[in-house]
Each structure stands twice: as structure tokens, then as C-alpha cells.
C-alpha positions as YAML, in Angstrom:
chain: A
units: angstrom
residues:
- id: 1
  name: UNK
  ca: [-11.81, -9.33, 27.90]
- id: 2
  name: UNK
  ca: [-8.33, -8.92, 26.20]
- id: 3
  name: UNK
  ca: [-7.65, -6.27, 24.05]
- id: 4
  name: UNK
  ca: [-7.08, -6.84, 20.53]
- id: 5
  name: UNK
  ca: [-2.87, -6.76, 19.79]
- id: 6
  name: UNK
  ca: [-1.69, -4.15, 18.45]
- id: 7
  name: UNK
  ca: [-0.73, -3.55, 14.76]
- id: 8
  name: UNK
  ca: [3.59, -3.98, 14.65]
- id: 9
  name: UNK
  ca: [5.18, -0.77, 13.34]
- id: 10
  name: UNK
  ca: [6.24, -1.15, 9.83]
- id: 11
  name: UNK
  ca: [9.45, 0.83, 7.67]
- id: 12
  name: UNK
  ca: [6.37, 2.52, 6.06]
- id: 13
  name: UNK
  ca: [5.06, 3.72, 9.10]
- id: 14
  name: UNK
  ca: [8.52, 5.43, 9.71]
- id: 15
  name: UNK
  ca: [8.61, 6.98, 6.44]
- id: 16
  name: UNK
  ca: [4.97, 8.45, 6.39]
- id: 17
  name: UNK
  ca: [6.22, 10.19, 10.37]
- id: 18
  name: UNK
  ca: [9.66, 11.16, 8.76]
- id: 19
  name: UNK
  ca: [7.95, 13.10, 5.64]
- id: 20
  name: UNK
  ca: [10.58, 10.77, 3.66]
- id: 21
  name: UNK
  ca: [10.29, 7.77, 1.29]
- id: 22
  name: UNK
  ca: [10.54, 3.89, 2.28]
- id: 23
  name: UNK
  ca: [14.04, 3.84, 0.48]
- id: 24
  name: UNK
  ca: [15.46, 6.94, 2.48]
- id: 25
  name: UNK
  ca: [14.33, 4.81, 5.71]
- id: 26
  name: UNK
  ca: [16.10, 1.45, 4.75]
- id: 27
  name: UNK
  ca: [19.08, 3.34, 3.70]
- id: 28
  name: UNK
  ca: [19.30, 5.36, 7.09]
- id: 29
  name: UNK
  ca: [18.64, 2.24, 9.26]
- id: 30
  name: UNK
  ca: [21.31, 0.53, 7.40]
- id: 31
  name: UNK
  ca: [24.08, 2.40, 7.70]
- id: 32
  name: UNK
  ca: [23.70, 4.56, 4.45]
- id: 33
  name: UNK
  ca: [24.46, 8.27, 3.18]
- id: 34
  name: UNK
  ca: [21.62, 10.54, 4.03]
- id: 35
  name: UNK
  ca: [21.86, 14.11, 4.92]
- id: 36
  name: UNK
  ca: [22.38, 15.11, 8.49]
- id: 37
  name: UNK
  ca: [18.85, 16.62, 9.01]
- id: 38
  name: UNK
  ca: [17.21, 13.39, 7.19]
- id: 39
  name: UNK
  ca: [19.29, 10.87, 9.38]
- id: 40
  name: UNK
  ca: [17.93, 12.70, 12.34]
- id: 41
  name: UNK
  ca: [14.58, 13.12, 11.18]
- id: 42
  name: UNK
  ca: [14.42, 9.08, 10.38]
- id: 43
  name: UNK
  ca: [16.23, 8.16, 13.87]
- id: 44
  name: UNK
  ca: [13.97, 9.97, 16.07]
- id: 45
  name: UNK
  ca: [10.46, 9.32, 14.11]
- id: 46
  name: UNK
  ca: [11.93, 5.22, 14.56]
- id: 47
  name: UNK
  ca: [12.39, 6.10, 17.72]
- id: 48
  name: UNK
  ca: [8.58, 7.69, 18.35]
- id: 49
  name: UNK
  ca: [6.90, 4.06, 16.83]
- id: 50
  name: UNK
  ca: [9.09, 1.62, 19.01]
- id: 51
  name: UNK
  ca: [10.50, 0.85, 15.70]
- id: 52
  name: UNK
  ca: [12.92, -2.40, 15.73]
- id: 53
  name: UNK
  ca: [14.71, -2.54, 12.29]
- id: 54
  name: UNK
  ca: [15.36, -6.69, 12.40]
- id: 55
  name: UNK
  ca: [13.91, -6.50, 8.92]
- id: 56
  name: UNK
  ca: [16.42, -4.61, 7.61]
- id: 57
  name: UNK
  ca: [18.27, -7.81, 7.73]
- id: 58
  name: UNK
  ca: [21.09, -8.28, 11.08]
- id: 59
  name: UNK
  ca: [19.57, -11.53, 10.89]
- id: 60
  name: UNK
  ca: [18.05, -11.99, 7.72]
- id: 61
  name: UNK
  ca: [20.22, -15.29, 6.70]
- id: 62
  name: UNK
  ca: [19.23, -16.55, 10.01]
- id: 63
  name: UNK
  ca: [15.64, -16.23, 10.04]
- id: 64
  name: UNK
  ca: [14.83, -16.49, 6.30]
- id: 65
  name: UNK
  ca: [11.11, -17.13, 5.59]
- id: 66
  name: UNK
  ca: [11.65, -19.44, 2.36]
- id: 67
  name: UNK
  ca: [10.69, -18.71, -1.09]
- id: 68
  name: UNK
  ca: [11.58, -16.07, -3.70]
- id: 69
  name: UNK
  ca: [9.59, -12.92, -4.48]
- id: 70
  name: UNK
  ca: [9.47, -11.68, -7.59]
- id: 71
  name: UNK
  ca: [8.82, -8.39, -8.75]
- id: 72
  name: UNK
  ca: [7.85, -7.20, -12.38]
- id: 73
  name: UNK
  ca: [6.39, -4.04, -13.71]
- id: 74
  name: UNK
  ca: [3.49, -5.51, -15.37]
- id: 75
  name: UNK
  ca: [2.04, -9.06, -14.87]
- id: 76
  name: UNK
  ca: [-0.52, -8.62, -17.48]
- id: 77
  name: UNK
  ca: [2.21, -7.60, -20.22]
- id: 78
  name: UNK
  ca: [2.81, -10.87, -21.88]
- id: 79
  name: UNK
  ca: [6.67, -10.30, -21.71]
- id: 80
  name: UNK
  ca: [6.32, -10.27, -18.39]
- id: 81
  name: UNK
  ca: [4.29, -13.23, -17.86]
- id: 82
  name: UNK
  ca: [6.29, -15.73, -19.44]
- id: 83
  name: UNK
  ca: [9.06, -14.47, -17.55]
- id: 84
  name: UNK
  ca: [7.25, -15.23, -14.39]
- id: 85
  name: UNK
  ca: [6.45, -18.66, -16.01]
- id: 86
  name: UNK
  ca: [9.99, -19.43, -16.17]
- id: 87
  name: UNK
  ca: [10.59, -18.56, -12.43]
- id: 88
  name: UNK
  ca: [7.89, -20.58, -11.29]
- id: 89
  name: UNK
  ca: [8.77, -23.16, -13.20]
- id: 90
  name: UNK
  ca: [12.79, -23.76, -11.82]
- id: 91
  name: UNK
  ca: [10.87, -22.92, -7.96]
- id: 92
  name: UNK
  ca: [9.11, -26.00, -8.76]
- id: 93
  name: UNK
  ca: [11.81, -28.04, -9.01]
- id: 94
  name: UNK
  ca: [13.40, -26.61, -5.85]
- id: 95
  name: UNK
  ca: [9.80, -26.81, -4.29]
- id: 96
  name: UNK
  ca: [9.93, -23.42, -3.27]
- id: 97
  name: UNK
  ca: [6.92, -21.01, -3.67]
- id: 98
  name: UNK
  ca: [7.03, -17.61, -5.30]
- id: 99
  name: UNK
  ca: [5.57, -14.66, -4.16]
- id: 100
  name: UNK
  ca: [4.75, -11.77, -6.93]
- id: 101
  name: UNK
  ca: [4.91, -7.98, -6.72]
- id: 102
  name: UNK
  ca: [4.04, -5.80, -9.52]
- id: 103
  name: UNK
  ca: [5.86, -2.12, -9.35]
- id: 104
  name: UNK
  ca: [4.04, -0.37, -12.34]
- id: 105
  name: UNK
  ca: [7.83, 0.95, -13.07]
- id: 106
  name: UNK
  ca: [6.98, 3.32, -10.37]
- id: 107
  name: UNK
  ca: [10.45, 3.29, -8.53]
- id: 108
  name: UNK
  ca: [8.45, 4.57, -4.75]
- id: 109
  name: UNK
  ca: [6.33, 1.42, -5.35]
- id: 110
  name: UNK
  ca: [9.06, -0.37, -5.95]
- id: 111
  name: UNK
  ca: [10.64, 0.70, -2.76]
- id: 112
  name: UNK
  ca: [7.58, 0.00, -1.01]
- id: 113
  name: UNK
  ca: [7.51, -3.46, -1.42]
- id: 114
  name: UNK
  ca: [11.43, -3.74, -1.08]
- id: 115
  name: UNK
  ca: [10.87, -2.44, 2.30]
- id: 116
  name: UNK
  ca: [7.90, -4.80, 2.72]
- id: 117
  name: UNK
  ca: [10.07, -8.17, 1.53]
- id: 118
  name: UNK
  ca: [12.37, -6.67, 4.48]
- id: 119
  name: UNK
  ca: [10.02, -6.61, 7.12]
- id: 120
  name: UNK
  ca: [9.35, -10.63, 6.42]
- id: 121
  name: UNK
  ca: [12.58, -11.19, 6.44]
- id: 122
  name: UNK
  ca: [12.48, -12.93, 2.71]
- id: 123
  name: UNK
  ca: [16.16, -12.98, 1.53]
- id: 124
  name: UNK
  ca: [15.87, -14.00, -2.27]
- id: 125
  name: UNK
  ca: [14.53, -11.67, -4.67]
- id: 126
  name: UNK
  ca: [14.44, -11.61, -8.90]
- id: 127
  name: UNK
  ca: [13.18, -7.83, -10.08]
- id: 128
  name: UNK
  ca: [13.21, -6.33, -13.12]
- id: 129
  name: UNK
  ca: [13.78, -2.93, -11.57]
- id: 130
  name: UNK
  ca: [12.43, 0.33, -12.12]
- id: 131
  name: UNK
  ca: [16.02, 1.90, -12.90]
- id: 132
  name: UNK
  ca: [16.29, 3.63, -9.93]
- id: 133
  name: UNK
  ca: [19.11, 2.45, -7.81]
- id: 134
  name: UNK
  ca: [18.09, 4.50, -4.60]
- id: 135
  name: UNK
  ca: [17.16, 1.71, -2.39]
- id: 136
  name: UNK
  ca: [18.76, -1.50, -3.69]
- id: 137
  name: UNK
  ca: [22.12, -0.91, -1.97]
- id: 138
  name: UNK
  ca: [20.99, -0.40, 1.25]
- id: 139
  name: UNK
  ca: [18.83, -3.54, 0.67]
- id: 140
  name: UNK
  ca: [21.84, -5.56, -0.41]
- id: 141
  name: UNK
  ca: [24.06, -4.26, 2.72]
- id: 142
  name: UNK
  ca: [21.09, -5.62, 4.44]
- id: 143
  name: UNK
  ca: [21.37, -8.86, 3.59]
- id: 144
  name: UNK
  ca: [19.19, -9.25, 0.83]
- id: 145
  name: UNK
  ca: [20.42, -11.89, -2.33]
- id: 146
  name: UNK
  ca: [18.66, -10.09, -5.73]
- id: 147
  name: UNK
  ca: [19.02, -11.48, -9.17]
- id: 148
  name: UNK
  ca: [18.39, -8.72, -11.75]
- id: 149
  name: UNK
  ca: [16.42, -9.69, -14.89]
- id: 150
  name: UNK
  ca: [15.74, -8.61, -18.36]
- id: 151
  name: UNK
  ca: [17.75, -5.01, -17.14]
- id: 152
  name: UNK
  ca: [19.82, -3.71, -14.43]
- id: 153
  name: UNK
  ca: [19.86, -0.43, -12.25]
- id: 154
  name: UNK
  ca: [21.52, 2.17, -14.39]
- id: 155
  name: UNK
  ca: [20.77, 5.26, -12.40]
- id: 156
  name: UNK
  ca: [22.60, 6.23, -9.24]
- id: 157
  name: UNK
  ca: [21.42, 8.33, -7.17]
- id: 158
  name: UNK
  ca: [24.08, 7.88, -4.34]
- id: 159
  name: UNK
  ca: [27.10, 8.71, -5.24]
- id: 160
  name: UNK
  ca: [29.72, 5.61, -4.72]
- id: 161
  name: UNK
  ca: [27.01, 3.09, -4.79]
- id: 162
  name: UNK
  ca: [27.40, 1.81, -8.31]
- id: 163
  name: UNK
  ca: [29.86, -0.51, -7.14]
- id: 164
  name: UNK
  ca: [27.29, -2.52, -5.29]
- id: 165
  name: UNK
  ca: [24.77, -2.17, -8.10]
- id: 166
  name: UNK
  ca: [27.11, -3.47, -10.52]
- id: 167
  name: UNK
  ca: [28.01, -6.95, -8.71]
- id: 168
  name: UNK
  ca: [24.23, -7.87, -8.61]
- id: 169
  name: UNK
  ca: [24.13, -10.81, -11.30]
- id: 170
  name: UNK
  ca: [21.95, -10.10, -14.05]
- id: 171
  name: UNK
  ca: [19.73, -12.39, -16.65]
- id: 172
  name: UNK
  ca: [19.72, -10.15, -19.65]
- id: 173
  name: UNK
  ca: [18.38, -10.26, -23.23]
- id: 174
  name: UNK
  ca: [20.89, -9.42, -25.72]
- id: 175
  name: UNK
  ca: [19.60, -5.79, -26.73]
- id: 176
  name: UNK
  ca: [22.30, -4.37, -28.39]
- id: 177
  name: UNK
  ca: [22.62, -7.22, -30.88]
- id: 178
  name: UNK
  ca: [18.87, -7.19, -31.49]
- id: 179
  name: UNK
  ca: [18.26, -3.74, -31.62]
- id: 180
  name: UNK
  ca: [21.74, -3.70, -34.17]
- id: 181
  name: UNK
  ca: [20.02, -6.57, -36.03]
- id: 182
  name: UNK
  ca: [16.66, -4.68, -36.26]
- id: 183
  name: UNK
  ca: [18.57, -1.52, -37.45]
- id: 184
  name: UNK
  ca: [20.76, -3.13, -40.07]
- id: 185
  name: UNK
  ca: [17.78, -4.60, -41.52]
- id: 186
  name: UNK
  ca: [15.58, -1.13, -41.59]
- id: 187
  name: UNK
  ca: [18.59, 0.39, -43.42]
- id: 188
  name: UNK
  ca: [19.29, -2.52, -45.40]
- id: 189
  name: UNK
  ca: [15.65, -1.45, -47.21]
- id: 190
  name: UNK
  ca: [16.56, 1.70, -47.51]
- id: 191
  name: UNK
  ca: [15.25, 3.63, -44.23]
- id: 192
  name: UNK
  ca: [17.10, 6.52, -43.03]
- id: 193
  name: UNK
  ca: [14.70, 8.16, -40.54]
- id: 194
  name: UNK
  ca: [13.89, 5.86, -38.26]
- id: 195
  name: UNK
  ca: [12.26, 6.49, -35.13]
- id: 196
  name: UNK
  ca: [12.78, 4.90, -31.66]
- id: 197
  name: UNK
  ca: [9.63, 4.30, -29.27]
- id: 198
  name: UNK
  ca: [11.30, 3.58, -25.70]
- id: 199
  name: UNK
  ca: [9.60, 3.12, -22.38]
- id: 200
  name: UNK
  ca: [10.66, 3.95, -18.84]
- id: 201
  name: UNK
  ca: [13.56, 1.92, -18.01]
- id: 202
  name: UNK
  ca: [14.70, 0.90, -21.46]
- id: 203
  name: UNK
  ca: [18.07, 2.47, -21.13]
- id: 204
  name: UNK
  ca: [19.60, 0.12, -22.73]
- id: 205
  name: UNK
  ca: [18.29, -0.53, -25.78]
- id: 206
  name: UNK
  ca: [17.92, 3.29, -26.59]
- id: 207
  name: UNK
  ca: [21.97, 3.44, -25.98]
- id: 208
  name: UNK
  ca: [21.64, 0.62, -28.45]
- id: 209
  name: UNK
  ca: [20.04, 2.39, -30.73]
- id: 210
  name: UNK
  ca: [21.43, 5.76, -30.92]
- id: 211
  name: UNK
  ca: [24.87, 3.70, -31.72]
- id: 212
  name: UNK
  ca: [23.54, 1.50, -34.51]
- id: 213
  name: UNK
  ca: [21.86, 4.47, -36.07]
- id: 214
  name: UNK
  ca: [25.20, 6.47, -36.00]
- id: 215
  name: UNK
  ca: [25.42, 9.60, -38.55]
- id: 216
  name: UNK
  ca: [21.92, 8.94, -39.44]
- id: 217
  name: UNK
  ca: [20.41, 9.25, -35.58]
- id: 218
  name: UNK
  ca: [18.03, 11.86, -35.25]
- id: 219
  name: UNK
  ca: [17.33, 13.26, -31.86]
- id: 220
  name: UNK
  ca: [13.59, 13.71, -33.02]
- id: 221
  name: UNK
  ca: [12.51, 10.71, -33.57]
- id: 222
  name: UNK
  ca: [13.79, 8.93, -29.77]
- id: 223
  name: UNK
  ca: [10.35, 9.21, -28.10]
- id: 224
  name: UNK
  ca: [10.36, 8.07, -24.48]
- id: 225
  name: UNK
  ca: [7.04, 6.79, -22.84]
- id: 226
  name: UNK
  ca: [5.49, 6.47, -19.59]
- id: 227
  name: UNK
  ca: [4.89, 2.32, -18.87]
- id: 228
  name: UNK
  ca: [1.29, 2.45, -20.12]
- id: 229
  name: UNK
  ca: [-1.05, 2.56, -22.94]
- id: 230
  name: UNK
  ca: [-2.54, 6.06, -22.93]
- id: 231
  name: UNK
  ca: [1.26, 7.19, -23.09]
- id: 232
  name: UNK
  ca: [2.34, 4.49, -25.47]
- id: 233
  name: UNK
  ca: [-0.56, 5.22, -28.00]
- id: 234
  name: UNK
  ca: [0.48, 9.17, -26.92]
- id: 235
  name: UNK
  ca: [4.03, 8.71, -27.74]
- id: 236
  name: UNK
  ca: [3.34, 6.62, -31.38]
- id: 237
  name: UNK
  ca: [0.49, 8.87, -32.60]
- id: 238
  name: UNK
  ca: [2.24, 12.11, -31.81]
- id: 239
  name: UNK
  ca: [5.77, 10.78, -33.52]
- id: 240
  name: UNK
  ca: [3.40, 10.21, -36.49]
- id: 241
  name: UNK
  ca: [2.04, 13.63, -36.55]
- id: 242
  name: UNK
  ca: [5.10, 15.59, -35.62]
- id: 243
  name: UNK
  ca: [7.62, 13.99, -38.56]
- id: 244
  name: UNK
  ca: [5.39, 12.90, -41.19]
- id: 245
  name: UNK
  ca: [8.86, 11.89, -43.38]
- id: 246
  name: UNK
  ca: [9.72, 9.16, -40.91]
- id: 247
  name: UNK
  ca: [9.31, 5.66, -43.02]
- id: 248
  name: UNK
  ca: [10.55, 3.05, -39.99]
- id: 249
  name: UNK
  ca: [10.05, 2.56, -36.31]
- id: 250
  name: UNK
  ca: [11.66, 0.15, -33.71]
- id: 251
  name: UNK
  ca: [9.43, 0.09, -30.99]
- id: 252
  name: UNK
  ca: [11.16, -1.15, -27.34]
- id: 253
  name: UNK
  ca: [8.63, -3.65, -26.41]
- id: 254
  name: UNK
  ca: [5.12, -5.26, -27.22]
- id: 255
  name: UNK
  ca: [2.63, -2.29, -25.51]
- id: 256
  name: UNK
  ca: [4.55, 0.20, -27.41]
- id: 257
  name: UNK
  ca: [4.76, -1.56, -30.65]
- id: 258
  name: UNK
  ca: [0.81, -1.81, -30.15]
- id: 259
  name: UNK
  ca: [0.46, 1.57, -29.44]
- id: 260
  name: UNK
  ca: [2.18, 1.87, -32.91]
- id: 261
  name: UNK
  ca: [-0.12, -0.05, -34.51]
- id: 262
  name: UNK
  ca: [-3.25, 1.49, -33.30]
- id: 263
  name: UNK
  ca: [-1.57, 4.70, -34.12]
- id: 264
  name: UNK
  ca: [-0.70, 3.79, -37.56]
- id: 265
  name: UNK
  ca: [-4.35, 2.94, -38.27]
- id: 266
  name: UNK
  ca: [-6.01, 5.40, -36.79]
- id: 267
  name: UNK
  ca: [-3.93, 7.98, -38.41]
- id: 268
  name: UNK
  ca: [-4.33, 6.82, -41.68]
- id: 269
  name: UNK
  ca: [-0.33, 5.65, -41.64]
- id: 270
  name: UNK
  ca: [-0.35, 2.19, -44.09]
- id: 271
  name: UNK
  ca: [2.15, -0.92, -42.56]
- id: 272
  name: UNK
  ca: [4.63, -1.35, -44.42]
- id: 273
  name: UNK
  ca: [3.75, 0.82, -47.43]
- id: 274
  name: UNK
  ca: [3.69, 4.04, -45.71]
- id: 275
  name: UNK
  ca: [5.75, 2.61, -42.32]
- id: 276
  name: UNK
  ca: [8.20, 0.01, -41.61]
- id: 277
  name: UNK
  ca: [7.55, -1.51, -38.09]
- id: 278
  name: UNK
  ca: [9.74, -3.90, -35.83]
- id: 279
  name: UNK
  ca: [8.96, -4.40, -32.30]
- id: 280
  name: UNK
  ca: [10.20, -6.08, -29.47]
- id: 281
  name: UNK
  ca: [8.84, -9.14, -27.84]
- id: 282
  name: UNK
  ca: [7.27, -11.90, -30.08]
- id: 283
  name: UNK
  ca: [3.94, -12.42, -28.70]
- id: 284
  name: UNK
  ca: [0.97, -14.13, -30.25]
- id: 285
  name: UNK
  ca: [-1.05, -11.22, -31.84]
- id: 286
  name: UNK
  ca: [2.08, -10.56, -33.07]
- id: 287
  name: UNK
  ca: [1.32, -13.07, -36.14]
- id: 288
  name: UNK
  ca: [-2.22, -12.43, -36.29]
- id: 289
  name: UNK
  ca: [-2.02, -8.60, -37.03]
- id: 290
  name: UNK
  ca: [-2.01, -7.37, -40.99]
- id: 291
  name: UNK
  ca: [0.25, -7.71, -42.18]
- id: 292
  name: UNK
  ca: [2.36, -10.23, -39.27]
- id: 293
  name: UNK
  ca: [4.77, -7.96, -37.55]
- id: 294
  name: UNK
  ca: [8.71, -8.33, -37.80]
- id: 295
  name: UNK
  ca: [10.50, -8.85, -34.38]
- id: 296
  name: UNK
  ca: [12.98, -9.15, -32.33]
- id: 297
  name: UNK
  ca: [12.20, -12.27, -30.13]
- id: 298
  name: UNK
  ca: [13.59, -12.91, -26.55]
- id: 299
  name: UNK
  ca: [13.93, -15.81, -24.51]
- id: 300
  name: UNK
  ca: [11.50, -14.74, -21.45]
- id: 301
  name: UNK
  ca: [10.97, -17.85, -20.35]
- id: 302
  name: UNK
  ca: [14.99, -18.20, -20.07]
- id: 303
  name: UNK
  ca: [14.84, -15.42, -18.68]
- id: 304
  name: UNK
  ca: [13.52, -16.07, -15.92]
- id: 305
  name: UNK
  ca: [14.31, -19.49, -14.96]
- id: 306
  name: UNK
  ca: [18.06, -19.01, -15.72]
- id: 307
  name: UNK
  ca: [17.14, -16.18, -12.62]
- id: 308
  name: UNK
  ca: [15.71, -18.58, -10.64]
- id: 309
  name: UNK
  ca: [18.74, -20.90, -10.59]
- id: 310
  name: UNK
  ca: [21.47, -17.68, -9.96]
- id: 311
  name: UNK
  ca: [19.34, -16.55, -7.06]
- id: 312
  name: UNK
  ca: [18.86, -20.45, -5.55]
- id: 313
  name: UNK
  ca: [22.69, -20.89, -6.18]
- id: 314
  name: UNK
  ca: [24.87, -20.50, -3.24]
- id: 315
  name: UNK
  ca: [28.49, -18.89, -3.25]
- id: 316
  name: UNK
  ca: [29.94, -17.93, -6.34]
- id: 317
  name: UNK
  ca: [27.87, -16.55, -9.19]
- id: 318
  name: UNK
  ca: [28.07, -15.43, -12.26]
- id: 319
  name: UNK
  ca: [27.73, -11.44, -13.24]
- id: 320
  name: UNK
  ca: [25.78, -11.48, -16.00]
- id: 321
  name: UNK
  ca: [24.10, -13.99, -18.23]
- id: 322
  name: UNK
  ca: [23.41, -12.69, -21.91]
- id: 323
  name: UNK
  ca: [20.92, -14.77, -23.77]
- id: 324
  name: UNK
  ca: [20.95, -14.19, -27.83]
- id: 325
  name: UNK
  ca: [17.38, -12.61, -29.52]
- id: 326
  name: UNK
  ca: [16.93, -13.50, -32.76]
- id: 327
  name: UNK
  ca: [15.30, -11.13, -35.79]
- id: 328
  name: UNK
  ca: [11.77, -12.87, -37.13]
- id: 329
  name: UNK
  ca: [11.04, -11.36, -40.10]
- id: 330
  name: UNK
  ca: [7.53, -11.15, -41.18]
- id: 331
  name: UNK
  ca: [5.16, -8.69, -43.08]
- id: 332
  name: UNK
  ca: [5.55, -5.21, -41.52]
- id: 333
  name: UNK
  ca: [8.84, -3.95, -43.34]
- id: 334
  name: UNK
  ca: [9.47, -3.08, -47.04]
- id: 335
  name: UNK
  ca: [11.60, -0.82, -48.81]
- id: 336
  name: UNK
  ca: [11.64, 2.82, -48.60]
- id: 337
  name: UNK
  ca: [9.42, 4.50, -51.50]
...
């Protein structure tokens, strides 16, 4: 009787042996900086498995599996999900299938299944990354065609590899005009301290906001949280608590400006008489809430099928692709008391 075949070595496996992460293992086996101990450590641990790196892409363009994988933090957030909507529906059209990954924001997970759309040798990939830039060079020397969307990479944690980062077209909401829009309004009614509810990865609309609040920014009241609810509804109710005098809050997306609801309520806090609230993301409880919360809308579906085309489109491309918000106003602001 013939024995059953044996499970193929994976990047992962590699990493677990080498005591390093997924990321450290692509960039090693692709020709990136790593320190002379890890290089060694990676190298001999491949070397151990019977590891053959063809993942990592000498022949990705050659032996390219089809499709596009897309990976978001959260396909339950409804941002998220009609951004996903709009991929899926431009792969239609090229009759292409889509394969999903969620990351949780987590950049080692995010790695993780980087390393896995490696090992299948799938060569077109939309992500709305974690932030972390650690293992999307080495990915990109390796052959792989990404489309940022919604934000790009803004941390580098290898020196010199911005470069690569920054040529990686991107799909992008307009955040600093909607975040200035939001601002100029809350002022407009009189707010001066205004607070800022950010999650992971949000860099750029909290750059966004610290300029459009100007002389008036106070350190304070920029509140980062982690990406989910128990540290959304953390972040909101303990802003509340800490500066009683603030009258306004931006929130960065749709869990946090829920959090800020729940918050609000449960603390007592009355919208708009005691609070002024505009969040990002118009989604359909959005309307429904009391009083109907003010927003700054964003084209998700756009979004993402404007990311399908870029990363279906062969030779040039553009950089970026900035598609406008727009302010809805509703119930939740009024002028300061």
C-alpha cells in the first residue's frame, strides 16, 4: 500500500524553524536587508525543510494561477463590504474570480497570507494594508502586481524601501478634503474642542486632522483605537470621561463612530445638545439613529472597482486615484452652547 504524500513545506514552516516572522522569510529569500545572523538563521532552517522558494515569484508571471485576491481588515464592516462589492463586480466583467483574505489590521496576519498568495503563485493582489510596509517590498521584488486601496503603507520599517512602497498605485478616498470639510463645519457652529477618534491605520486622516484643526488642535482629544469594538467603545467612552468640556467629535470610520454613539448614551452625553458628532462612512443605520448622523460619505464601491481595473491593467498605470467624499449633513451637529 502507498504511503500517503507528504505535506509540501510552506514559507510558514520556515519561519516557525527560524524563530522569525513570514515577512522576515520572504524578504531573506528575495534578496532583501536582514541582519547577518537572521539571513543565516532563515538560509539554513530553508535548507533543513527541502524548502524551494518558486513562490517567492522567479516565475510568478509565468505560472500565474488566475484571479485576484483581495485582502481587507474586516469583511463584516460595511465599509469594507461594499468595497469588496465593487471588486467583484469589475472581476465579473473580466470573468475572473476573487479570492478574499481578511487581516484583522494585524500586520503578522497580514504577512501570513502575503506569504500564502506567494506560495500559489497568484500575482494580482488589491489590500487595504495594515500600515506596515515590512513585507510588501520583498513581495513586489518578487513579482507580485498590488493595487493599494482606501490607504497606502506609510510605515517603513526598512530603511530605503519607501521608494518601492510609494510606486504601488493607490485607489484612495479623498480624506483630507473630507476630514477639512467635516472640521470647517464643526467650527463653523462654534466648536473649538473637538476630539478625533482614529483607528489603527488611519494615518492619514489624523494628519488631516491635526492640520485643519491648526491653533485650536489639542493633543488630548486624538484618541487612537485598536480595529475593534471593545477598543472603539473603550476609546469613545473614556474621551467622554477624561475631557468632559469637549462639545464635537470626528470619528475615523463607522465602528468608531458607533462606539461613539453607544458611548454617548450610555454616559448620559445628549447628540447634538451636549455633543456634536460626524463620522466617517455613510452606512444605513447611519439614517436610522436619533437624531440621523452627519457624514462624510465615500465612494467604496469606486473604490474598489476603480482597483480592480488598475490591477487588471497591463503596463503603464496610474499612481494614485483620488475619488472626492462629500459632507451629508443630517441631525447630529448643532451649535456650541
Amino acid at each position: 500500500m502507498s504511503s500517503p504524500a507528504q505535506r509540501r513545506t510552506t514559507i510558514k514552516d520556515v519561519a516557525e524553524l527560524a524563530g522569525v516572522g513570514v515577512a522576515t522569510v520572504s524578504r531573506v529569500l528575495s534578496g532583501g536587508s536582514a541582519s547577518a545572523e537572521t539571513r543565516e538563521r532563515v538560509l539554513d532552517a530553508a535548507t533543513k525543510l527541502d524548502y524551494r522558494p518558486s513562490a517567492l515569484g522567479r516565475n510568478l508571471r509565468q505560472q500565474r494561477s488566475g484571479g485576484i485576491a483581495l485582502l481587507v481588515p474586516d469583511i463584516t464592516d460595511n465599509f469594507y463590504a461594499r468595497l469588496a462589492d465593487g471588486v467583484l463586480s469589475c472581476a465579473r466583467s473580466y470573468r475572473e474570480p476573487v479570492t478574499i483574505g481578511v487581516t484583522g489590521d494585524d500586520p503578522e496576519q497580514e504577512a501570513d497570507l502575503v506569504g500564502a498568495l506567494l506560495e500559489q503563485s497568484m500575482d494580482r493582489v488589491i489590500a487595504v494594508p495594515s500600515g506596515d510596509g515590512e513585507m510588501w517590498a520583498p513581495a513586489l521584488r518578487a513579482g507580485l502586481s498590488v493595487v493599494f486601496a482606501d490607504r497606502r503603507v506609510w510605515r517603513d520599517p526598512v530603511p530605503g524601501q519607501q521608494r518601492v512602497l510609494d510606486e504601488v498605485p493607490a485607489v484612495l478616498a479623498d480624506d483630507r478634503a473630507g476630514v477639512r470639510t467635516a472640521v470647517e463645519y464643526l467650527t463653523g457652529l462654534g466648536h473649538r474642542k473637538i476630539g478625533f477618534l482614529a483607528r489603527h491605520g488611519q494615518t492619514q486622516r489624523t494628519r488631516a486632522f491635526r492640520t485643519a484643526m491648526g491653533e485650536l488642535l489639542d493633543e488630548e482629544l486624538v484618541v487612537p483605537a485598536r480595529a475593534s469594538r471593545d477598543s472603539a467603545y473603550a476609546a469613545a467612552s473614556g474621551l467622554f470621561q477624561r475631557r468632559p468640556d469637549i462639545t464635537a467629535v470626528l470619528t475615523g470610520d463607522n465602528m468608531l463612530g458607533e462606539a461613539a454613539v453607544l458611548a454617548a448614551r450610555e454616559l448620559d452625553v445628549r447628540i447634538p445638545r451636549d455633543l456634536s458628532l460626524v463620522m466617517f462612512d455613510d452606512v444605513p443605520w447611519a439614517e436610522l439613529c436619533a437624531p440621523p448622523l452627519t457624514v462624510v460619505a465615500q465612494p467604496a464601491q469606486d473604490i474598489g472597482y476603480r482597483a480592480a481595473e488598475l490591477v487588471m491593467r497591463q503596463g503603464r498605470r496610474p499612481k494614485t486615484v483620488m475619488l472626492p467624499t462629500q459632507l451629508i449633513v443630517r441631525g447630529s451637529c448643532g451649535p456650541r452652547r
